[in-house]
Each structure stands twice: as structure tokens, then as C-alpha cells.
Amino acid sequence: MAKTTENNPSNKRTSCKRGTPKGVNLLREPFLNKDTAFTEQERDSCGIRGFLPPYVLSQDEQVKRVMENYHKRATPFEKHIYLRSIQDSNEDLFYRVVMDNVTEMMPLIYTPVVGQACQEFSHIFEKPRGLFITPKDKGKIADILRTWPQKDVRIIVVTDGERILGLGDQGADGMGIPIGKLSLYIACAGINPAQCLPVTLDVGTNSEAKLNDPLYIGIREKRLRGQAYDDLVEEFIVATQEVFPEPLIQFEDFGNTNAFRLLTKYRDRICTFNDDIQGTGSVIVSGLYSAMRITGGKLEKQKILFQGAGEAGTGIADLIVAAMIEEGLSEEKARQQCWFVDSKGLVIKSRTDLAEHKLPYAHEHKPVTDFLSAVEALKPTVIIGASAQPKTFTQSIIEAVSKINERPIVFAISNPTSKAECTAEEAYKWSKGRAVFASGSPFDPVTLNGKTFVPGQGNNAYIFPGVGMGAIACGAKRVTDEMFSAAAKALAGEVAESDLEKGRIYPPLSMIRHLSAVVATATAEVAFKRGLTKKRKPADIVAFMKSQMYDPKY
Ligand code: NAD
């Protein structure tokens, strides 16, 4: 029978209520459809007797059938397409399958497989999901949002497709990302699917391959830039706040110039965050806290050298600086612990080509052109690859950082797997098993000289679903960096000694519902402490979060 928590769709799973679609339309509504699990009574009251084969299946039996078909799909990409087709016909069944097999399916519905799904989105396109907004819709965006059938939208993931994972400009094909990301909000933190809206601002693409592809689904124009772009985003943001109950807007996979600008412009105006910047910062800082339980150092003593000074790299550094300040360091000293190498070499004061977000990390130093020389010159305790340049953590680099440190911390977070700076096996082999390694995309355990290492995946999914859930559940007016710091600490607190013994600095993803509740609680606690909520503080925040979580059982 229907669950009736505030965050749970209660109009589902009952015999037909007034306003619920009937007949074949019910079977075409993924929020309501139960397919062969509609009971005898529902088949009569909803006018679907005859549309379904006579035998009534339980959801467990349906799950068995889905899994049987899932295993018949030979490749991860085919599995992705199959799962998405289930999502489009029966949301509860899709989420039941995903939640029951979350560790296995997370890489299929999000990174790395979603990367290929975006690259081929126009070619595998079957059914629309979410909203596409183009420059032609200027002046009409609120009207378009009003046509969305769900009125209680609480979270919107929006992309403009310019920097999809590490795969560059995918234009309208980037829609795979908001869809996939929202699936994780729902599967990991139990946000109600009916409260989620994926949006692509299709402002054109500079990818010639897309523009020349006859099956490309987007507008065939070069990217909109300048004031016209800003005006479109502004109209979209204002419309979301007017049409829906002040939803959380999560910016995703924008090119870095726009990403930083838009975050700065909107973070103090509405409830918003950028996961590529802040979520990444949080999950990687959490990984550092856990890594230091293995290496024995303190955060303020770490010298961190980044390859890649984009959204991920500087987002991580900003949160590290905040955490170091909390430990008593001055801001200046904290920034001095973070160094960057970008495509032009070491980020230093004398350079005149630096974007604004890199300036706080431009230190006094003589020019260094490559990462290996930077490692040798700066002697970092931690190296973090966030450049989307595959194979750039070479054997010489891993050996160099292993010479400097007994237990070097090596994070190769570029996604998808094909873009990783090095593999888990390379990091362990070249460091002779001494590296504390984490990656962005998952790697299998590695056995070296009889010892098995389990690489941690610094998956943003440890953080953003919980932060989203926490923000929505307490009616947060803003999402702040302090919330991401609290989330990082809360997640690190869940890493067991038994995980660390295997080299794993994140808890198993199978615990994700619990972890998301913990992160949601940490987020909400900051919101309540800072007076940033629209709701009253519940007596038991964890229990409250858990009670809000969507359960896909019929
Ligand atoms: P971005 O485009 O904002 O930044 C990329 C940076 O890499 C730029 O500063 C660029 O100058 C630099 N770069 C390019 N070539 C380089 C080279 N040869 N040497 C050194 N630097 C070079 O992208 P981003 O948002 O920062 O994302 C970077 C990567 O991190 C992507 O692959 C993304 O998928 C990944 N990422 C992973 C996670 C995670 O695993 N948790 C989270 C966010 C981003």
C-alpha cells in the first residue's frame, strides 16, 4: 500500500483515484505504471483489464525478470540502454532494481557508462525525458516549465552540455547527464522521482562532429555566448523560482568559465550549487581525511599538487583551504599548500594568462613546464589528477612521488575511465604497493605480491544526493561551502578500519542509502545552525531524513 511520507508519491500503487490517468494512459505513465503487478482490483477500477497478460506478478518477480534480461545484455552500454527503457516505462521497478544492485548499477546509470550514452545520445534516443530549452524559447521559459506535469519540483539538474565529464562539448546530447545524475539523487538519497526535473539548456555546440551528424537532436548552431547566453540563463533561473516551490538548482557540466561565473552569480541569490566544483571538493577532501588515517599526517601538513586547474581541481583546493583554516592555518598559508599545473605548466605569479579562479593559487616560483619537474621541485605529499588527460601520471611520476613519501596519496579522478591519469594497477605497481589511491571512475581490486588492494572511488555520489536531500528536507534557502565541509567530515566518519586495511578510503557504495542520510543530516544541521531553513528543526534529524526517503516498493 502507498507510503504517505511527505517526500513519497502517495498517489501510486492504489486503485484509481480521481485525476489519475485511466486505461492505456495509466500504463504509459512511468510514475504510476506497475505493469503486470497491477492487482485484479486495480485492473478493474483503472480500466486496464485486457491490456495486461492475466497473471499478476509481484514486484519481486518483476525484478527477477528484469535481472534475467539485464544479464542477457552483453556490454555495459547495452545494459545502460535496457535499464533506461525500464525507467521510461516503470520508475518504481527501475529504482527497485537499481537500489537492490547499487554498486553494480551505479557505473551503468552514471559515470563511466553515461559518458558513452551522451556521446551517442542522438543515436540511441527513443523517448524524451526532461526539458530542453533553447534560445528560441526566450520570453517563454516560464510557460514551458508550467507544462511540466509534476508541479512539486524540488530539484533541477541543469546542464548546457559544454563540458560533459572529461569528454568535452556534447551539446544537447549532454542530456544524459541531468537524467543520470537525478537517477542517483533518487537511488542514493531517496529523493522522490516526481520532484526531480532534468533540464538541458541547448545553446548550440561547437562540436563539428555533432553539427554534421544528420541524427543530432540539438539545434545546429554554434554556442551562444555573451549577454544573450547570460540573459537566457537568468530567465531560466527566475522562471524556476516562480513556477516551482523554490527548487534547488544544481548546475552540472558547464564549461569552466561559465560554471564559475554562474556559481558566483547565483549562490547568494537562490538555493544552488555546482557539483563539479563543490561536490567534487567535498568528496575528495573526505578521501584526504581518510587517507591521512593511513599515512598518519595532518591535513595542514599536506602539500597538494594538482594536475588540472579547472572546476574539479580548484573546487577541491577551495575546500581544502577552508578545512585547513578550520585547523588553524591562515588563509595565505593554506593556499600555499595547494599548487597547480595546468596545460601551460606550473601556475605561478609571473604568468599573465591565468583565469580568475586560478589566481588564488598562483604562487612565487620559477617557471616549471611539466608535472614531473613540478613533483621534483615541490615535493608534494598528495598528487591529484583532474585534467581529463589520460595516462599523464606516468611511471616516472608515481616513482618520484613514492621516493618523496613513504605513503604517497595519489588521486586520479578524471572521468570516464578512459581519461584517468593512471589506473589503480599502475599506481600500486609503480609505487610498490605504497600509494593510497583513489579514482573518479571505478577500478577493480588489484593483487600485488599476494596483497589485495581495493581502490576507493571518489564518486561525487557519496556527497551530492545527501546534500540535495538535506537541503530539500529542511527547506534550505542556500547551499554553502560549510555544508560541503560538514558533508566531507560526516562521510569520512563512516569509513571503517576494515576499509582502510584494504586501502579503501571510502565506505562501500552498498551503504549509500545510509551514507546519504548521514550526509543529509550534516547538511541540514549546518542549515539549521545558520538560520538558512524554511522549516522547523525536527527532534531527530537522521530519523527525519530516513522517513523522507522514497521507497520504490509498490
Ligand atoms: P575543466 O575543463 O574545468 O578543467 C580541466 C583543467 O585541466 C584545465 O585547467 C586545463 O587547463 C587542465 N589541463 C588540460 N590539459 C592539461 C595538461 N596536459 N596538463 C595539465 N593540465 C591540463 O574540467 P573539470 O571540471 O575540472 O574536470 C576535469 C576532470 O575531472 C574531468 O575528467 C572530470 O570528469 C573529472 N572529475 C571527476 C570527479 C570525481 O571523480 N569525483 C568530479 C569532477 C570532475
XYZ file of C-alpha atoms and ligand atoms in Angstrom:
598
model
C 0.000 0.000 0.000
C 1.130 3.538 -0.583
C 3.581 5.147 1.781
C 2.477 8.582 2.825
C 5.594 10.469 3.886
C 5.793 13.984 2.539
C 8.503 13.041 0.110
C 6.868 9.895 -1.119
C 4.418 9.701 -4.012
C 1.234 8.551 -2.358
C -0.928 8.550 -5.468
C 0.824 5.430 -6.708
C 0.018 1.818 -6.106
C -3.631 2.347 -5.195
C -6.742 1.719 -7.148
C -7.517 4.622 -9.472
C -8.067 7.924 -7.707
C -9.710 10.918 -9.262
C -7.313 12.630 -11.614
C -5.199 9.500 -12.127
C -4.946 8.521 -15.792
C -7.014 5.502 -16.720
C -6.846 2.753 -19.255
C -3.867 2.560 -21.525
C -2.721 6.055 -20.432
C -2.028 4.677 -16.959
C 0.330 2.109 -18.437
C 2.144 4.896 -20.281
C 2.767 6.944 -17.130
C 6.081 5.766 -15.644
C 5.380 7.306 -12.191
C 2.197 5.271 -11.859
C 2.720 2.240 -14.018
C 3.154 -1.115 -12.273
C 2.787 -3.170 -15.447
C 1.995 -6.795 -14.702
C 1.886 -6.060 -10.966
C -1.435 -4.205 -11.112
C -3.811 -6.163 -8.895
C -7.106 -7.646 -10.066
C -8.972 -4.835 -8.297
C -6.767 -2.134 -9.889
C -7.199 -3.669 -13.309
C -10.964 -3.204 -12.935
C -11.004 0.208 -11.298
C -8.399 1.673 -13.657
C -9.840 0.199 -16.821
C -6.774 -1.792 -17.757
C -8.174 -5.312 -17.683
C -7.311 -6.842 -21.013
C -4.326 -4.581 -21.629
C -2.180 -6.780 -19.424
C -1.468 -10.512 -19.526
C -3.721 -12.161 -16.917
C -1.155 -13.401 -14.392
C -0.464 -10.828 -11.659
C 3.232 -10.658 -10.750
C 4.741 -9.348 -7.540
C 7.419 -6.674 -7.791
C 9.971 -9.290 -6.686
C 9.009 -11.436 -9.656
C 9.257 -8.447 -11.974
C 12.733 -7.716 -10.606
C 13.750 -11.306 -11.416
C 12.616 -10.857 -14.995
C 14.431 -7.549 -15.362
C 17.616 -9.080 -13.994
C 17.325 -12.046 -16.347
C 17.112 -9.677 -19.319
C 19.771 -7.394 -17.906
C 22.253 -10.269 -17.773
C 21.499 -11.101 -21.399
C 22.824 -7.677 -22.455
C 26.443 -8.267 -23.363
C 28.025 -4.848 -22.796
C 27.709 -2.181 -20.099
C 26.318 0.181 -22.741
C 23.587 -2.277 -23.770
C 22.766 -2.727 -20.084
C 22.523 1.072 -19.737
C 20.088 1.305 -22.638
C 17.998 -1.532 -21.245
C 17.823 -0.011 -17.759
C 16.823 3.368 -19.196
C 13.980 1.689 -21.087
C 12.704 0.257 -17.787
C 12.967 3.739 -16.245
C 10.855 5.145 -19.054
C 8.091 2.624 -18.521
C 8.057 1.933 -14.767
C 10.043 4.196 -12.422
C 9.455 2.172 -9.249
C 10.658 -1.024 -10.868
C 13.742 0.735 -12.260
C 14.648 2.176 -8.856
C 13.935 -1.080 -7.078
C 16.381 -2.847 -9.422
C 18.992 -0.101 -9.123
C 18.719 0.213 -5.335
C 18.966 -3.554 -4.850
C 22.136 -3.645 -7.006
C 23.505 -0.185 -6.436
C 27.238 -0.974 -6.538
C 26.900 -2.816 -9.831
C 24.483 -0.393 -11.454
C 25.798 2.994 -10.432
C 28.556 2.887 -13.091
C 25.921 1.899 -15.655
C 23.476 4.690 -14.996
C 26.161 7.305 -14.360
C 29.909 7.542 -14.914
C 31.600 5.931 -16.734
C 28.885 4.448 -18.989
C 26.806 7.640 -19.098
C 29.777 9.178 -20.969
C 29.205 6.878 -23.920
C 25.461 7.384 -23.552
C 25.977 11.134 -24.023
C 28.336 10.674 -26.953
C 25.715 8.516 -28.647
C 22.606 10.141 -27.174
C 21.189 11.242 -30.532
C 21.624 7.755 -31.920
C 20.076 5.813 -29.055
C 17.325 8.395 -28.497
C 13.930 6.746 -28.060
C 11.766 8.829 -25.753
C 12.078 12.381 -24.472
C 12.782 12.852 -20.744
C 13.249 16.220 -19.063
C 13.038 19.627 -20.693
C 15.110 21.126 -23.493
C 15.280 24.921 -23.548
C 16.810 26.801 -26.471
C 17.458 30.465 -27.313
C 14.241 30.348 -29.393
C 12.333 29.914 -26.129
C 13.447 33.297 -24.813
C 10.471 35.043 -23.219
C 8.549 31.758 -22.878
C 10.618 29.746 -20.428
C 8.156 30.051 -17.528
C 5.359 28.844 -19.832
C 7.455 25.840 -20.814
C 8.176 24.990 -17.174
C 4.458 25.237 -16.437
C 3.781 22.470 -18.949
C 5.852 20.038 -16.893
C 3.293 17.591 -15.471
C 4.773 17.436 -11.952
C 4.156 20.644 -10.024
C 6.107 19.956 -6.834
C 9.572 20.060 -8.401
C 12.193 20.384 -5.647
C 15.397 19.737 -7.534
C 16.523 20.617 -11.032
C 19.788 19.402 -12.544
C 20.683 21.623 -15.460
C 23.494 21.406 -17.989
C 24.385 23.285 -21.136
C 26.389 20.291 -22.336
C 29.641 22.174 -22.817
C 31.933 20.018 -20.654
C 30.416 16.584 -20.278
C 32.604 14.574 -17.875
C 36.055 14.774 -19.493
C 34.527 14.355 -22.946
C 34.131 17.978 -23.928
C 31.230 19.627 -25.744
C 28.324 17.239 -26.341
C 25.671 19.920 -26.968
C 22.100 18.687 -26.467
C 23.403 15.133 -26.141
C 24.596 16.184 -22.695
C 21.007 15.499 -21.510
C 22.241 12.057 -20.435
C 23.948 13.792 -17.511
C 20.983 15.502 -15.778
C 18.941 12.334 -16.310
C 21.682 10.102 -14.892
C 22.518 12.453 -12.067
C 18.918 12.716 -10.915
C 18.667 8.920 -11.018
C 21.456 8.936 -8.445
C 19.721 11.534 -6.260
C 16.741 9.231 -6.228
C 18.517 5.876 -5.893
C 21.118 7.030 -3.357
C 19.253 9.539 -1.200
C 15.639 8.631 -1.848
C 14.522 11.918 -3.336
C 11.085 11.448 -4.818
C 11.311 10.978 -8.625
C 8.264 13.185 -9.099
C 10.190 16.079 -7.523
C 13.105 15.890 -9.958
C 13.463 17.690 -13.268
C 16.351 17.231 -15.728
C 16.972 20.257 -17.960
C 19.284 20.910 -20.878
C 19.861 24.458 -21.998
C 20.563 23.712 -25.642
C 22.545 26.787 -26.575
C 24.224 25.111 -29.547
C 27.509 23.249 -29.754
C 30.974 23.888 -31.086
C 31.437 20.206 -31.847
C 31.691 19.910 -35.625
C 31.008 16.175 -35.348
C 27.645 16.888 -33.691
C 26.760 19.706 -36.067
C 27.465 17.465 -39.048
C 25.664 14.448 -37.661
C 22.320 14.075 -39.508
C 20.768 12.405 -36.439
C 21.922 15.059 -33.940
C 18.955 16.070 -31.745
C 20.083 19.604 -30.853
C 19.965 22.981 -32.526
C 22.501 23.185 -35.323
C 24.227 26.363 -34.275
C 27.500 27.364 -32.688
C 27.346 28.006 -28.948
C 25.563 31.093 -27.753
C 27.927 33.355 -25.815
C 27.993 36.709 -24.060
C 24.997 38.697 -22.873
C 22.463 36.625 -24.840
C 23.668 33.485 -23.022
C 23.541 35.174 -19.624
C 20.050 36.522 -20.322
C 18.786 33.056 -21.223
C 20.221 31.520 -18.049
C 18.811 34.390 -15.975
C 15.338 33.938 -17.436
C 15.546 30.213 -16.766
C 16.612 30.698 -13.141
C 13.937 33.300 -12.435
C 11.293 31.086 -14.069
C 12.225 28.047 -11.965
C 11.748 30.062 -8.772
C 8.413 31.428 -9.988
C 6.875 28.224 -11.341
C 8.056 25.691 -8.742
C 8.418 25.938 -4.940
C 11.918 27.495 -4.989
C 13.684 24.305 -6.075
C 17.351 23.538 -5.607
C 19.166 24.197 -8.877
C 22.225 22.053 -9.441
C 24.492 23.244 -12.258
C 26.270 20.370 -13.955
C 28.959 20.020 -16.601
C 29.067 23.623 -17.788
C 32.337 24.763 -19.350
C 34.533 26.149 -16.619
C 34.289 29.854 -17.487
C 30.500 29.758 -17.229
C 30.493 27.348 -14.289
C 32.496 29.639 -12.015
C 30.649 32.774 -13.149
C 27.197 31.276 -12.691
C 28.026 29.882 -9.268
C 29.277 33.273 -8.123
C 26.229 34.991 -9.590
C 23.562 32.736 -8.095
C 24.933 31.141 -4.917
C 23.789 34.012 -2.679
C 20.501 34.532 -4.516
C 18.929 31.084 -4.658
C 19.349 27.556 -3.330
C 22.013 26.278 -5.722
C 25.352 24.568 -6.028
C 27.725 23.304 -8.655
C 28.572 19.667 -8.087
C 31.617 19.723 -10.350
C 33.163 22.370 -8.118
C 31.715 21.964 -4.626
C 30.594 18.316 -4.646
C 33.959 17.227 -6.024
C 35.728 19.316 -3.399
C 33.729 17.634 -0.674
C 34.219 14.033 -1.789
C 37.948 14.470 -2.355
C 38.508 16.283 0.952
C 36.649 13.422 2.606
C 39.023 10.989 0.861
C 42.002 13.000 2.114
C 40.769 12.811 5.729
C 40.533 9.031 5.398
C 43.838 8.706 3.518
C 45.574 10.520 6.353
C 44.339 7.841 8.742
C 46.608 5.545 6.699
C 49.526 7.898 6.074
C 49.428 9.378 9.559
C 49.737 13.068 8.598
C 47.592 16.084 9.402
C 45.749 17.994 6.696
C 47.613 21.239 7.368
C 50.920 19.425 6.762
C 49.945 18.157 3.315
C 51.337 19.727 0.183
C 48.948 19.057 -2.648
C 49.920 19.259 -6.296
C 47.103 19.220 -8.820
C 47.281 18.429 -12.477
C 44.430 20.427 -13.967
C 43.272 23.779 -12.602
C 39.645 23.616 -13.658
C 36.361 23.205 -11.829
C 37.349 19.989 -10.076
C 40.907 20.987 -9.140
C 40.187 24.454 -7.798
C 36.900 23.269 -6.240
C 38.871 20.697 -4.246
C 41.568 23.226 -3.332
C 38.985 25.759 -2.135
C 37.510 23.205 0.248
C 40.957 22.038 1.399
C 41.804 25.666 2.189
C 38.563 26.025 4.164
C 39.371 22.832 6.099
C 42.957 23.970 6.789
C 41.684 27.309 8.053
C 39.417 25.368 10.414
C 42.547 23.562 11.648
C 44.100 26.918 12.494
C 46.108 27.852 9.392
C 45.855 31.343 7.925
C 44.220 31.557 4.503
C 47.504 32.587 2.940
C 49.386 29.639 4.422
C 46.599 27.251 3.468
C 46.685 28.394 -0.156
C 50.470 27.966 -0.160
C 49.895 24.235 0.435
C 47.996 23.884 -2.853
C 49.827 24.022 -6.189
C 48.599 23.589 -9.723
C 49.979 22.526 -13.061
C 47.673 23.376 -15.946
C 48.096 22.915 -19.697
C 50.747 25.681 -19.725
C 52.807 24.485 -16.758
C 53.048 25.428 -13.097
C 50.553 28.091 -12.048
C 52.762 30.898 -10.763
C 52.510 34.607 -10.028
C 54.521 35.730 -13.049
C 52.072 34.193 -15.520
C 49.773 36.618 -17.287
C 47.422 34.075 -18.849
C 45.605 32.858 -15.731
C 41.822 32.717 -15.399
C 40.399 34.295 -12.262
C 39.726 31.016 -10.441
C 43.440 30.116 -10.634
C 44.762 33.406 -9.231
C 44.493 32.472 -5.514
C 46.809 29.543 -6.243
C 49.414 31.410 -8.291
C 52.478 31.410 -6.031
C 56.008 32.741 -6.335
C 58.118 30.172 -8.153
C 60.276 29.923 -11.191
C 58.513 28.542 -14.299
C 58.086 24.757 -14.486
C 56.671 23.300 -17.665
C 55.771 19.715 -16.792
C 54.236 17.769 -13.948
C 57.237 15.524 -13.219
C 59.501 18.539 -12.771
C 56.846 20.111 -10.555
C 56.758 16.979 -8.374
C 60.534 17.064 -8.074
C 60.604 20.775 -7.308
C 57.702 20.955 -4.843
C 57.862 17.526 -3.178
C 54.109 17.086 -2.665
C 52.599 14.563 -0.273
C 49.473 14.334 -2.429
C 49.045 14.429 -6.205
C 45.588 14.867 -7.709
C 44.904 14.445 -11.425
C 41.881 16.421 -12.628
C 42.865 17.376 -16.153
C 40.981 14.801 -18.267
C 44.354 13.961 -19.844
C 44.685 10.170 -19.766
C 47.870 8.331 -18.813
C 49.608 11.503 -17.662
C 50.576 10.051 -14.257
C 53.478 8.129 -15.763
C 55.680 5.570 -14.085
C 58.324 8.270 -13.526
C 55.801 10.500 -11.773
C 54.484 7.768 -9.487
C 58.041 6.667 -8.715
C 59.080 10.255 -7.995
C 56.224 10.871 -5.552
C 56.911 7.471 -3.929
C 60.534 8.423 -3.398
C 59.458 11.557 -1.541
C 56.784 9.852 0.603
C 56.576 6.527 2.388
C 52.835 6.504 1.604
C 52.108 8.903 -1.279
C 48.480 9.875 -1.796
C 47.578 9.557 -5.486
C 44.134 10.530 -6.745
C 43.453 10.124 -10.477
C 39.937 11.461 -10.691
C 39.407 12.229 -14.365
C 36.346 10.586 -15.879
C 35.353 8.458 -17.620
C 37.763 5.562 -17.095
C 39.432 6.228 -20.453
C 40.540 9.650 -19.162
C 42.032 8.526 -15.845
C 45.568 9.841 -15.257
C 46.619 6.310 -14.317
C 44.920 3.058 -13.441
C 44.741 1.588 -9.948
C 47.081 -1.192 -11.027
C 49.667 1.288 -12.303
C 49.543 3.325 -9.100
C 50.009 0.261 -6.883
C 52.613 -1.395 -9.129
C 54.791 1.662 -9.690
C 54.659 2.687 -6.016
C 55.383 -0.911 -4.951
C 52.067 -1.078 -3.139
C 52.655 2.116 -1.114
C 50.281 4.546 -2.837
C 46.977 5.378 -1.213
C 44.962 5.533 -4.390
C 41.519 6.772 -5.365
C 39.983 7.375 -8.768
C 36.971 9.067 -10.296
C 35.699 6.015 -12.167
C 35.692 2.593 -10.559
C 38.636 0.199 -10.822
C 38.657 -3.461 -9.797
C 40.726 -4.615 -6.822
C 44.394 -5.243 -7.598
C 46.502 -8.079 -6.187
C 50.206 -7.369 -5.896
C 52.670 -9.766 -4.280
C 49.826 -11.611 -2.587
C 48.176 -8.474 -1.123
C 44.839 -7.255 -2.455
C 44.201 -3.517 -2.661
C 40.693 -2.149 -3.042
C 40.886 1.245 -4.766
C 38.487 3.871 -3.487
C 36.239 5.623 -5.957
C 35.956 9.323 -5.160
C 32.493 9.254 -6.555
C 30.567 12.504 -6.130
C 27.546 10.293 -5.482
C 28.766 9.916 -1.906
C 28.017 13.605 -1.421
C 25.581 15.331 -3.787
C 22.497 13.134 -3.237
C 22.780 13.581 0.524
C 23.433 17.306 0.244
C 20.412 17.599 -2.082
C 18.233 15.565 0.262
C 19.369 17.543 3.296
C 18.723 20.847 1.560
C 15.278 19.875 0.309
C 14.139 18.211 3.520
C 14.956 21.214 5.707
C 13.855 23.757 3.121
C 17.347 25.251 2.813
C 17.443 28.732 1.339
C 21.100 28.379 0.301
C 23.712 25.669 -0.091
C 27.012 26.757 1.438
C 30.625 25.553 1.407
C 30.281 24.929 5.134
C 27.648 22.318 4.298
C 30.074 20.600 1.913
C 32.805 20.634 4.576
C 30.409 19.103 7.089
C 29.381 16.503 4.494
C 33.046 15.603 3.856
C 33.680 15.026 7.540
C 30.467 13.075 8.017
C 31.361 10.762 5.127
C 34.925 10.250 6.367
C 33.479 9.300 9.752
C 31.753 6.355 8.106
C 34.980 4.752 6.788
C 35.748 1.663 8.869
C 39.215 0.447 9.888
C 38.495 -2.686 7.845
C 38.102 -0.465 4.740
C 41.394 1.299 5.421
C 43.218 -2.010 5.866
C 42.408 -2.793 2.235
C 43.485 0.690 1.149
C 39.890 1.782 0.604
C 39.288 5.347 1.738
C 35.570 5.465 1.013
C 32.883 3.252 2.532
C 31.305 0.586 0.314
C 28.760 2.044 -2.104
C 26.334 -0.655 -0.966
C 25.843 1.535 2.151
C 24.846 4.534 0.061
C 21.316 4.988 1.450
C 22.672 5.151 4.975
C 25.608 7.353 3.923
C 23.274 9.744 2.129
C 21.132 10.034 5.265
C 24.293 10.852 7.255
C 25.393 13.467 4.695
C 21.848 14.891 4.514
C 21.842 15.236 8.281
C 25.213 17.006 8.310
C 23.964 19.383 5.606
C 20.709 20.134 7.385
C 22.470 20.665 10.710
C 24.562 23.454 9.175
C 21.453 24.929 7.549
C 19.609 24.973 10.886
C 22.649 26.321 12.739
C 22.998 29.186 10.276
C 19.274 30.006 10.149
C 19.102 29.110 6.481
C 15.980 26.968 6.560
C 12.310 27.413 5.845
C 11.297 24.545 8.144
C 11.489 23.803 11.860
C 14.244 21.569 13.143
C 12.990 18.041 13.832
C 13.947 16.402 17.122
C 15.835 13.586 15.414
C 17.263 14.759 12.083
C 18.613 11.346 10.960
C 15.274 9.654 11.633
C 13.528 12.533 9.862
C 15.790 12.162 6.801
C 15.195 8.430 6.663
C 11.430 8.952 6.936
C 11.541 11.282 3.921
C 13.236 8.771 1.657
C 11.374 7.411 -1.322
C 10.847 3.677 -1.254
C 10.168 2.148 -4.663
C 8.272 -0.857 -3.338
C 4.683 -0.915 -4.619
P 37.885 21.659 -16.553
O 37.758 21.688 -18.019
O 37.245 22.698 -15.730
O 39.452 21.651 -16.171
C 40.448 20.902 -16.813
C 41.790 21.510 -16.450
O 42.814 20.665 -16.961
C 42.048 22.897 -17.011
O 42.609 23.711 -16.008
C 43.110 22.655 -18.086
O 43.983 23.758 -18.230
C 43.834 21.484 -17.490
N 44.636 20.735 -18.458
C 44.340 20.391 -19.724
N 45.368 19.731 -20.272
C 46.317 19.637 -19.323
C 47.617 19.058 -19.275
N 48.113 18.423 -20.326
N 48.314 19.155 -18.125
C 47.807 19.791 -17.061
N 46.598 20.344 -17.043
C 45.859 20.272 -18.159
O 37.380 20.236 -16.106
P 36.985 19.770 -14.617
O 35.552 20.026 -14.357
O 37.952 20.289 -13.657
O 37.121 18.192 -14.768
C 38.376 17.597 -15.006
C 38.220 16.092 -14.906
O 37.878 15.718 -13.576
C 37.143 15.505 -15.802
O 37.607 14.318 -16.391
C 36.037 15.180 -14.862
O 35.260 14.078 -15.282
C 36.808 14.813 -13.621
N 36.009 14.933 -12.399
C 35.976 13.873 -11.560
C 35.225 13.940 -10.414
C 35.193 12.771 -9.486
O 35.639 11.744 -9.843
N 34.671 12.878 -8.304
C 34.493 15.083 -10.128
C 34.549 16.172 -11.013
C 35.326 16.086 -12.143
